[in-house]
Amino acid sequence: MIRIRLLAAGTVLMFALSIGAQQTTTTSPDTHAIAAAPVEQHLKVISEKLALTADQQDKARPILQEMHDGSQKINDDQTLTAEQRHAAMGELFMKSDKQMREFLTDDQKKKLDEMEAQMHGGPHDHPGDTAPQ
């Protein structure tokens, strides 16, 4: 069940990152600006979907940056097998998801759960859930 949640959270987060990454091809060649663009785009998407406050956005930005940097590092590591890469990404996404949920309201958490369900066609388990699915 946790693997399903990891996959769901990871897909939602990577989807938002990929949108930003696609847009970086048209930005200036400044490396810092290119690296920041996916994070800002991801932040924009989740801010709109979850109605994040300015304070929540400020808290989310470093989490998203850490997730982006970590996913880049994992993808660039050619010593990892596909399975190891998948596991490392899952851990990274789970950590980011957990950190984000610490400052989300219950309503925002529900919206995030709904986003994940839409991405994967069904409900997913979350840490702390005790009901079998």
Short mmCIF file of C-alpha atoms in Angstrom, two decimals:
data_model
loop_
_atom_site.label_atom_id
_atom_site.label_comp_id
_atom_site.label_asym_id
_atom_site.label_seq_id
_atom_site.Cartn_x
_atom_site.Cartn_y
_atom_site.Cartn_z
CA MET A 1 0.00 0.00 0.00
CA ILE A 2 2.82 2.38 0.80
CA ARG A 3 4.40 1.63 -2.57
CA ILE A 4 1.19 2.68 -4.29
CA ARG A 5 1.19 5.92 -2.33
CA LEU A 6 4.84 6.52 -3.17
CA LEU A 7 4.12 5.99 -6.81
CA ALA A 8 1.10 8.29 -6.66
CA ALA A 9 2.92 11.07 -4.84
CA GLY A 10 5.92 10.69 -7.08
CA THR A 11 3.87 10.84 -10.23
CA VAL A 12 2.02 13.95 -9.11
CA LEU A 13 5.26 15.65 -8.17
CA MET A 14 7.15 14.53 -11.28
CA PHE A 15 4.24 15.62 -13.48
CA ALA A 16 4.51 19.10 -12.10
CA LEU A 17 8.29 19.02 -12.43
CA SER A 18 8.09 17.85 -16.03
CA ILE A 19 5.83 20.75 -16.94
CA GLY A 20 8.43 23.13 -15.61
CA ALA A 21 11.29 21.24 -17.26
CA GLN A 22 9.60 21.53 -20.64
CA GLN A 23 9.32 25.25 -20.19
CA THR A 24 13.00 25.65 -19.29
CA THR A 25 14.00 24.96 -22.88
CA THR A 26 12.77 28.43 -23.80
CA THR A 27 14.41 30.27 -20.89
CA SER A 28 17.83 31.90 -20.80
CA PRO A 29 20.87 29.66 -20.55
CA ASP A 30 21.56 30.82 -17.00
CA THR A 31 21.94 27.56 -15.05
CA HIS A 32 20.43 28.90 -11.84
CA ALA A 33 17.37 30.23 -13.65
CA ILE A 34 16.93 26.92 -15.46
CA ALA A 35 17.16 24.94 -12.23
CA ALA A 36 14.71 27.25 -10.47
CA ALA A 37 12.12 27.23 -13.25
CA PRO A 38 10.80 23.68 -12.66
CA VAL A 39 10.55 24.34 -8.94
CA GLU A 40 8.65 27.59 -9.45
CA GLN A 41 6.36 25.96 -12.01
CA HIS A 42 5.71 23.05 -9.66
CA LEU A 43 5.01 25.48 -6.84
CA LYS A 44 2.62 27.40 -9.08
CA VAL A 45 0.70 24.25 -10.02
CA ILE A 46 0.29 22.97 -6.48
CA SER A 47 -0.45 26.47 -5.19
CA GLU A 48 -3.33 26.76 -7.62
CA LYS A 49 -4.63 23.24 -7.03
CA LEU A 50 -4.37 23.37 -3.25
CA ALA A 51 -4.92 27.12 -2.72
CA LEU A 52 -1.68 27.51 -0.79
CA THR A 53 -1.18 30.65 1.24
CA ALA A 54 1.94 32.77 0.75
CA ASP A 55 3.36 31.31 3.97
CA GLN A 56 2.70 27.76 2.75
CA GLN A 57 4.35 28.59 -0.57
CA ASP A 58 7.44 29.83 1.28
CA LYS A 59 7.55 26.56 3.22
CA ALA A 60 6.97 24.44 0.11
CA ARG A 61 9.64 26.06 -2.07
CA PRO A 62 12.72 24.55 -0.33
CA ILE A 63 11.01 21.15 -0.13
CA LEU A 64 10.32 21.23 -3.87
CA GLN A 65 13.86 22.43 -4.57
CA GLU A 66 15.32 19.58 -2.53
CA MET A 67 13.06 17.10 -4.31
CA HIS A 68 14.01 18.47 -7.73
CA ASP A 69 17.73 18.42 -6.95
CA GLY A 70 17.47 14.92 -5.52
CA SER A 71 15.55 13.57 -8.50
CA GLN A 72 18.11 15.09 -10.87
CA LYS A 73 20.92 13.45 -8.90
CA ILE A 74 19.15 10.08 -8.92
CA ASN A 75 18.43 10.29 -12.66
CA ASP A 76 22.03 11.25 -13.40
CA ASP A 77 23.49 8.39 -11.33
CA GLN A 78 24.33 5.79 -13.96
CA THR A 79 25.49 3.29 -11.31
CA LEU A 80 21.89 2.70 -10.19
CA THR A 81 19.73 -0.02 -11.67
CA ALA A 82 16.20 0.87 -12.72
CA GLU A 83 14.90 -0.79 -9.56
CA GLN A 84 17.34 1.14 -7.34
CA ARG A 85 16.45 4.37 -9.12
CA HIS A 86 12.74 3.69 -8.63
CA ALA A 87 13.26 2.93 -4.93
CA ALA A 88 15.38 6.04 -4.41
CA MET A 89 12.78 8.20 -6.16
CA GLY A 90 10.05 6.66 -4.03
CA GLU A 91 11.93 7.51 -0.85
CA LEU A 92 12.56 11.04 -2.08
CA PHE A 93 8.92 11.61 -3.00
CA MET A 94 7.67 10.12 0.25
CA LYS A 95 9.94 12.42 2.23
CA SER A 96 8.78 15.47 0.27
CA ASP A 97 5.13 14.48 0.53
CA LYS A 98 5.44 14.01 4.28
CA GLN A 99 7.15 17.38 4.71
CA MET A 100 4.47 19.13 2.63
CA ARG A 101 1.62 17.53 4.55
CA GLU A 102 3.00 18.93 7.82
CA PHE A 103 1.73 22.41 6.96
CA LEU A 104 -1.29 21.61 4.79
CA THR A 105 -4.78 21.98 6.18
CA ASP A 106 -7.04 18.93 6.30
CA ASP A 107 -8.93 20.27 3.29
CA GLN A 108 -5.70 20.71 1.33
CA LYS A 109 -4.62 17.19 2.24
CA LYS A 110 -7.94 15.90 0.88
CA LYS A 111 -7.38 17.82 -2.35
CA LEU A 112 -3.90 16.36 -2.64
CA ASP A 113 -5.33 12.88 -2.09
CA GLU A 114 -7.87 13.57 -4.84
CA MET A 115 -5.13 14.76 -7.20
CA GLU A 116 -3.21 11.55 -6.57
CA ALA A 117 -6.33 9.46 -7.10
CA GLN A 118 -7.06 11.21 -10.41
CA MET A 119 -3.52 10.60 -11.57
CA HIS A 120 -3.76 6.88 -10.82
CA GLY A 121 -7.44 6.07 -11.15
CA GLY A 122 -8.24 5.23 -7.56
CA PRO A 123 -7.68 5.88 -3.87
CA HIS A 124 -4.28 5.31 -2.32
CA ASP A 125 -3.07 4.63 1.18
CA HIS A 126 -1.35 7.24 3.30
CA PRO A 127 0.88 6.87 6.33
CA GLY A 128 -1.36 6.57 9.33
CA ASP A 129 -4.19 4.97 7.39
CA THR A 130 -5.28 1.85 9.22
CA ALA A 131 -8.16 0.73 7.05
CA PRO A 132 -7.22 -1.96 4.53
CA GLN A 133 -7.78 -1.10 0.90
#
